[in-house]
């Protein structure tokens, strides 16, 4: 998600990692490979790319789709 999208609404407790940001690859590389991660974006398009990059880095990732998908699945929204 973009910073503006995140501020408009996000999953409670989520952390913003901007896929178009210059340090996205570095941020992904710094994630704990023992963790489990759910990625989502505004509509679901960028989440697939972000999930693929994280899986390539050896992370256990679930593509949650868009924010509306996450909320519909029961994830609490903040913002």
Short mmCIF file of C-alpha atoms in Angstrom, two decimals:
data_model
loop_
_atom_site.label_atom_id
_atom_site.label_comp_id
_atom_site.label_asym_id
_atom_site.label_seq_id
_atom_site.Cartn_x
_atom_site.Cartn_y
_atom_site.Cartn_z
CA UNK A 1 0.00 0.00 0.00
CA UNK A 2 1.08 3.57 -0.43
CA UNK A 3 1.53 5.70 2.69
CA UNK A 4 -1.66 7.58 1.78
CA UNK A 5 -3.65 4.35 1.39
CA UNK A 6 -2.28 3.07 4.68
CA UNK A 7 -3.26 6.25 6.52
CA UNK A 8 -6.78 6.04 5.05
CA UNK A 9 -7.24 2.56 6.53
CA UNK A 10 -5.20 -0.55 7.25
CA UNK A 11 -5.31 -3.84 9.09
CA UNK A 12 -4.83 -3.27 12.80
CA UNK A 13 -1.25 -4.08 13.84
CA UNK A 14 0.04 -4.16 10.26
CA UNK A 15 3.36 -2.72 9.16
CA UNK A 16 3.68 -0.68 5.97
CA UNK A 17 6.28 -1.89 3.46
CA UNK A 18 5.91 0.04 0.21
CA UNK A 19 6.65 -2.27 -2.73
CA UNK A 20 7.54 0.69 -4.95
CA UNK A 21 9.86 2.06 -2.26
CA UNK A 22 13.62 2.08 -2.87
CA UNK A 23 14.40 -0.12 0.12
CA UNK A 24 11.62 -2.73 -0.24
CA UNK A 25 14.08 -5.53 -1.06
CA UNK A 26 16.22 -4.62 1.95
CA UNK A 27 13.18 -4.60 4.24
CA UNK A 28 12.09 -8.02 2.97
CA UNK A 29 15.62 -9.40 3.41
CA UNK A 30 15.58 -8.24 7.04
CA UNK A 31 12.38 -10.14 7.91
CA UNK A 32 12.66 -13.24 10.10
CA UNK A 33 12.49 -16.35 7.90
CA UNK A 34 10.91 -18.24 10.83
CA UNK A 35 7.91 -15.90 10.78
CA UNK A 36 4.64 -16.16 8.91
CA UNK A 37 3.45 -13.16 6.90
CA UNK A 38 0.23 -11.93 5.33
CA UNK A 39 0.49 -9.28 2.61
CA UNK A 40 -2.30 -7.11 1.25
CA UNK A 41 -2.71 -3.91 -0.72
CA UNK A 42 -5.59 -1.63 -1.69
CA UNK A 43 -7.09 -3.78 -4.43
CA UNK A 44 -5.05 -7.02 -4.45
CA UNK A 45 -2.79 -6.36 -7.46
CA UNK A 46 0.42 -5.35 -5.66
CA UNK A 47 -0.05 -7.95 -2.94
CA UNK A 48 0.58 -10.76 -5.43
CA UNK A 49 3.89 -9.21 -6.48
CA UNK A 50 4.88 -8.55 -2.87
CA UNK A 51 4.01 -12.12 -1.87
CA UNK A 52 6.08 -13.52 -4.74
CA UNK A 53 9.10 -11.45 -3.74
CA UNK A 54 8.81 -12.55 -0.13
CA UNK A 55 8.41 -16.20 -1.10
CA UNK A 56 11.53 -15.88 -3.26
CA UNK A 57 13.33 -14.65 -0.14
CA UNK A 58 12.34 -17.86 1.66
CA UNK A 59 9.46 -16.45 3.72
CA UNK A 60 6.16 -18.16 4.54
CA UNK A 61 3.62 -15.79 2.95
CA UNK A 62 -0.14 -15.65 2.45
CA UNK A 63 -1.51 -13.21 -0.15
CA UNK A 64 -4.47 -11.57 1.59
CA UNK A 65 -5.57 -9.62 -1.50
CA UNK A 66 -7.00 -6.17 -0.93
CA UNK A 67 -7.92 -4.40 2.30
CA UNK A 68 -11.62 -5.11 1.69
CA UNK A 69 -10.79 -8.83 1.36
CA UNK A 70 -8.90 -8.75 4.65
CA UNK A 71 -11.73 -6.98 6.48
CA UNK A 72 -14.30 -9.38 5.00
CA UNK A 73 -12.17 -12.27 6.30
CA UNK A 74 -12.37 -10.85 9.83
CA UNK A 75 -9.15 -8.87 10.16
CA UNK A 76 -9.83 -5.69 12.21
CA UNK A 77 -9.36 -2.39 10.37
CA UNK A 78 -7.62 0.63 11.90
CA UNK A 79 -7.06 4.15 10.65
#
